[in-house]
């Protein structure tokens, strides 16, 4: 019954095994099986939370999870569903695709990501440019927020240092108490330095997947070894 697709997908998302990568791969297998049979109205009702989770899987440092999520774009019917609703789906997955294309450690995941990027570019160049601009603005606002936060903390530190009691407690303060914040700010700044506009010509130089996915990579739950299913 196609009408059961929405409640089943919602249940899968509710119980998603975020801390167990092999089970995430199994869940992605189940998601693809359901999407192959889902009707367009049911897909529209569940696509936003579903692709928010898929975006998190795309960014996963576990290469099998990221690969399995990106392999969804090898399914023609799923791609057709995405194409019909690209104006809502692309903004959800854009950040994950950008992050992977720049910094994912696995070469196969990097190539698959770039193929998906090129697919979206060719599908709707105007929408892709809009998402790219919106993402850049979001990153700039985040940098401004971090800079404002750092300025406020510096003002608080200066006010504390001006207090007559400060010399008495100075020895008890940790000199590197703001190290974590400084590292986050530096990482965000580095990300903005790397940011530039994407063009189709640039995407072609990102790398290829080395060929279509193998049956071993695309095998479903029923084809997995008993030990993997038991996990």
PDB file of N, CA and C in Angstrom, residues 47-60 69-70 82 85-101 113-114 116-118 120-121 127-128 130-132 134-135:
ATOM      1  N   UNK A  47       9.597  14.460   2.373  1.00  0.00           N
ATOM      2  CA  UNK A  47      10.917  14.680   1.787  1.00  0.00           C
ATOM      3  C   UNK A  47      11.821  15.592   2.628  1.00  0.00           C
ATOM      4  N   UNK A  48      11.260  16.583   3.321  1.00  0.00           N
ATOM      5  CA  UNK A  48      12.124  17.507   4.057  1.00  0.00           C
ATOM      6  C   UNK A  48      12.844  16.843   5.225  1.00  0.00           C
ATOM      7  N   UNK A  49      12.145  16.169   6.150  1.00  0.00           N
ATOM      8  CA  UNK A  49      12.887  15.474   7.210  1.00  0.00           C
ATOM      9  C   UNK A  49      13.742  14.335   6.670  1.00  0.00           C
ATOM     10  N   UNK A  50      13.279  13.684   5.607  1.00  0.00           N
ATOM     11  CA  UNK A  50      14.043  12.572   5.039  1.00  0.00           C
ATOM     12  C   UNK A  50      15.373  13.056   4.483  1.00  0.00           C
ATOM     13  N   UNK A  51      15.365  14.123   3.701  1.00  0.00           N
ATOM     14  CA  UNK A  51      16.613  14.593   3.102  1.00  0.00           C
ATOM     15  C   UNK A  51      17.477  15.361   4.092  1.00  0.00           C
ATOM     16  N   UNK A  52      16.899  15.828   5.170  1.00  0.00           N
ATOM     17  CA  UNK A  52      17.730  16.373   6.244  1.00  0.00           C
ATOM     18  C   UNK A  52      18.586  15.260   6.845  1.00  0.00           C
ATOM     19  N   UNK A  53      17.993  14.080   7.016  1.00  0.00           N
ATOM     20  CA  UNK A  53      18.753  12.938   7.524  1.00  0.00           C
ATOM     21  C   UNK A  53      19.745  12.435   6.481  1.00  0.00           C
ATOM     22  N   UNK A  54      19.335  12.405   5.231  1.00  0.00           N
ATOM     23  CA  UNK A  54      20.250  11.979   4.169  1.00  0.00           C
ATOM     24  C   UNK A  54      21.444  12.930   4.081  1.00  0.00           C
ATOM     25  N   UNK A  55      21.213  14.226   4.271  1.00  0.00           N
ATOM     26  CA  UNK A  55      22.315  15.192   4.261  1.00  0.00           C
ATOM     27  C   UNK A  55      23.299  14.903   5.383  1.00  0.00           C
ATOM     28  N   UNK A  56      22.784  14.539   6.563  1.00  0.00           N
ATOM     29  CA  UNK A  56      23.679  14.186   7.672  1.00  0.00           C
ATOM     30  C   UNK A  56      24.491  12.935   7.338  1.00  0.00           C
ATOM     31  N   UNK A  57      23.867  11.998   6.632  1.00  0.00           N
ATOM     32  CA  UNK A  57      24.585  10.787   6.226  1.00  0.00           C
ATOM     33  C   UNK A  57      25.649  11.112   5.176  1.00  0.00           C
ATOM     34  N   UNK A  58      25.351  12.030   4.273  1.00  0.00           N
ATOM     35  CA  UNK A  58      26.326  12.425   3.257  1.00  0.00           C
ATOM     36  C   UNK A  58      27.584  12.981   3.911  1.00  0.00           C
ATOM     37  N   UNK A  59      27.420  13.718   4.988  1.00  0.00           N
ATOM     38  CA  UNK A  59      28.552  14.316   5.694  1.00  0.00           C
ATOM     39  C   UNK A  59      29.243  13.351   6.644  1.00  0.00           C
ATOM     40  N   UNK A  60      28.740  12.148   6.786  1.00  0.00           N
ATOM     41  CA  UNK A  60      29.287  11.210   7.761  1.00  0.00           C
ATOM     42  C   UNK A  60      30.764  10.927   7.492  1.00  0.00           C
ATOM     43  N   UNK A  69      24.497   6.813   1.071  1.00  0.00           N
ATOM     44  CA  UNK A  69      23.579   7.940   0.906  1.00  0.00           C
ATOM     45  C   UNK A  69      23.703   8.539  -0.494  1.00  0.00           C
ATOM     46  N   UNK A  70      24.930   8.676  -0.980  1.00  0.00           N
ATOM     47  CA  UNK A  70      25.140   9.268  -2.301  1.00  0.00           C
ATOM     48  C   UNK A  70      24.697   8.340  -3.429  1.00  0.00           C
ATOM     49  N   UNK A  82      13.532  13.764  -6.996  1.00  0.00           N
ATOM     50  CA  UNK A  82      14.343  14.902  -6.551  1.00  0.00           C
ATOM     51  C   UNK A  82      14.231  16.053  -7.547  1.00  0.00           C
ATOM     52  N   UNK A  85      11.189  18.168  -7.182  1.00  0.00           N
ATOM     53  CA  UNK A  85      11.128  18.957  -5.945  1.00  0.00           C
ATOM     54  C   UNK A  85      12.495  19.541  -5.596  1.00  0.00           C
ATOM     55  N   UNK A  86      13.294  19.823  -6.619  1.00  0.00           N
ATOM     56  CA  UNK A  86      14.665  20.276  -6.393  1.00  0.00           C
ATOM     57  C   UNK A  86      14.739  21.605  -5.655  1.00  0.00           C
ATOM     58  N   UNK A  87      13.721  22.465  -5.820  1.00  0.00           N
ATOM     59  CA  UNK A  87      13.756  23.766  -5.161  1.00  0.00           C
ATOM     60  C   UNK A  87      13.687  23.642  -3.643  1.00  0.00           C
ATOM     61  N   UNK A  88      13.189  22.520  -3.130  1.00  0.00           N
ATOM     62  CA  UNK A  88      13.141  22.301  -1.689  1.00  0.00           C
ATOM     63  C   UNK A  88      14.242  21.362  -1.212  1.00  0.00           C
ATOM     64  N   UNK A  89      14.688  20.457  -2.071  1.00  0.00           N
ATOM     65  CA  UNK A  89      15.674  19.460  -1.652  1.00  0.00           C
ATOM     66  C   UNK A  89      17.099  20.001  -1.731  1.00  0.00           C
ATOM     67  N   UNK A  90      17.437  20.714  -2.796  1.00  0.00           N
ATOM     68  CA  UNK A  90      18.807  21.206  -2.951  1.00  0.00           C
ATOM     69  C   UNK A  90      19.256  22.096  -1.794  1.00  0.00           C
ATOM     70  N   UNK A  91      18.429  23.055  -1.309  1.00  0.00           N
ATOM     71  CA  UNK A  91      18.886  23.845  -0.156  1.00  0.00           C
ATOM     72  C   UNK A  91      19.181  22.998   1.082  1.00  0.00           C
ATOM     73  N   UNK A  92      18.516  21.856   1.215  1.00  0.00           N
ATOM     74  CA  UNK A  92      18.734  21.002   2.384  1.00  0.00           C
ATOM     75  C   UNK A  92      20.079  20.292   2.302  1.00  0.00           C
ATOM     76  N   UNK A  93      20.438  19.804   1.115  1.00  0.00           N
ATOM     77  CA  UNK A  93      21.649  18.987   0.981  1.00  0.00           C
ATOM     78  C   UNK A  93      22.853  19.791   0.497  1.00  0.00           C
ATOM     79  N   UNK A  94      22.666  21.068   0.169  1.00  0.00           N
ATOM     80  CA  UNK A  94      23.758  21.836  -0.423  1.00  0.00           C
ATOM     81  C   UNK A  94      24.961  21.922   0.510  1.00  0.00           C
ATOM     82  N   UNK A  95      24.724  22.227   1.782  1.00  0.00           N
ATOM     83  CA  UNK A  95      25.833  22.359   2.721  1.00  0.00           C
ATOM     84  C   UNK A  95      26.645  21.083   2.840  1.00  0.00           C
ATOM     85  N   UNK A  96      25.958  19.940   2.890  1.00  0.00           N
ATOM     86  CA  UNK A  96      26.658  18.655   2.993  1.00  0.00           C
ATOM     87  C   UNK A  96      27.479  18.382   1.738  1.00  0.00           C
ATOM     88  N   UNK A  97      26.919  18.691   0.576  1.00  0.00           N
ATOM     89  CA  UNK A  97      27.643  18.476  -0.674  1.00  0.00           C
ATOM     90  C   UNK A  97      28.872  19.375  -0.752  1.00  0.00           C
ATOM     91  N   UNK A  98      28.721  20.624  -0.334  1.00  0.00           N
ATOM     92  CA  UNK A  98      29.857  21.546  -0.380  1.00  0.00           C
ATOM     93  C   UNK A  98      30.968  21.079   0.549  1.00  0.00           C
ATOM     94  N   UNK A  99      30.592  20.696   1.778  1.00  0.00           N
ATOM     95  CA  UNK A  99      31.589  20.244   2.748  1.00  0.00           C
ATOM     96  C   UNK A  99      32.339  19.021   2.231  1.00  0.00           C
ATOM     97  N   UNK A 100      31.601  18.055   1.687  1.00  0.00           N
ATOM     98  CA  UNK A 100      32.244  16.842   1.171  1.00  0.00           C
ATOM     99  C   UNK A 100      33.178  17.140   0.006  1.00  0.00           C
ATOM    100  N   UNK A 101      32.741  18.009  -0.896  1.00  0.00           N
ATOM    101  CA  UNK A 101      33.542  18.280  -2.092  1.00  0.00           C
ATOM    102  C   UNK A 101      34.851  18.967  -1.749  1.00  0.00           C
ATOM    103  N   UNK A 113      30.285  12.679  -4.509  1.00  0.00           N
ATOM    104  CA  UNK A 113      29.741  13.994  -4.165  1.00  0.00           C
ATOM    105  C   UNK A 113      29.819  14.938  -5.358  1.00  0.00           C
ATOM    106  N   UNK A 114      30.946  14.939  -6.035  1.00  0.00           N
ATOM    107  CA  UNK A 114      31.118  15.832  -7.178  1.00  0.00           C
ATOM    108  C   UNK A 114      30.181  15.466  -8.322  1.00  0.00           C
ATOM    109  N   UNK A 116      27.157  14.245  -7.893  1.00  0.00           N
ATOM    110  CA  UNK A 116      25.849  14.765  -7.488  1.00  0.00           C
ATOM    111  C   UNK A 116      25.806  16.279  -7.684  1.00  0.00           C
ATOM    112  N   UNK A 117      26.917  16.950  -7.366  1.00  0.00           N
ATOM    113  CA  UNK A 117      26.993  18.398  -7.571  1.00  0.00           C
ATOM    114  C   UNK A 117      26.784  18.741  -9.043  1.00  0.00           C
ATOM    115  N   UNK A 118      27.462  18.019  -9.926  1.00  0.00           N
ATOM    116  CA  UNK A 118      27.315  18.279 -11.363  1.00  0.00           C
ATOM    117  C   UNK A 118      25.894  17.988 -11.837  1.00  0.00           C
ATOM    118  N   UNK A 120      23.116  18.372 -10.079  1.00  0.00           N
ATOM    119  CA  UNK A 120      22.280  19.510  -9.687  1.00  0.00           C
ATOM    120  C   UNK A 120      22.589  20.733 -10.547  1.00  0.00           C
ATOM    121  N   UNK A 121      23.865  20.942 -10.879  1.00  0.00           N
ATOM    122  CA  UNK A 121      24.233  22.075 -11.732  1.00  0.00           C
ATOM    123  C   UNK A 121      23.538  21.995 -13.088  1.00  0.00           C
ATOM    124  N   UNK A 127      18.987  27.746  -9.852  1.00  0.00           N
ATOM    125  CA  UNK A 127      18.736  27.348  -8.470  1.00  0.00           C
ATOM    126  C   UNK A 127      20.040  27.039  -7.753  1.00  0.00           C
ATOM    127  N   UNK A 128      20.971  26.396  -8.456  1.00  0.00           N
ATOM    128  CA  UNK A 128      22.249  26.069  -7.830  1.00  0.00           C
ATOM    129  C   UNK A 128      23.003  27.338  -7.446  1.00  0.00           C
ATOM    130  N   UNK A 130      21.670  30.217  -6.738  1.00  0.00           N
ATOM    131  CA  UNK A 130      20.962  30.810  -5.600  1.00  0.00           C
ATOM    132  C   UNK A 130      21.350  30.118  -4.293  1.00  0.00           C
ATOM    133  N   UNK A 131      21.422  28.802  -4.324  1.00  0.00           N
ATOM    134  CA  UNK A 131      21.806  28.060  -3.120  1.00  0.00           C
ATOM    135  C   UNK A 131      23.248  28.365  -2.735  1.00  0.00           C
ATOM    136  N   UNK A 132      24.111  28.497  -3.738  1.00  0.00           N
ATOM    137  CA  UNK A 132      25.509  28.829  -3.472  1.00  0.00           C
ATOM    138  C   UNK A 132      25.628  30.195  -2.809  1.00  0.00           C
ATOM    139  N   UNK A 134      23.222  31.787  -1.127  1.00  0.00           N
ATOM    140  CA  UNK A 134      22.618  31.716   0.203  1.00  0.00           C
ATOM    141  C   UNK A 134      23.553  31.051   1.199  1.00  0.00           C
ATOM    142  N   UNK A 135      24.255  30.016   0.754  1.00  0.00           N
ATOM    143  CA  UNK A 135      25.189  29.323   1.647  1.00  0.00           C
ATOM    144  C   UNK A 135      26.350  30.241   2.021  1.00  0.00           C
TER     145      UNK A 135
END
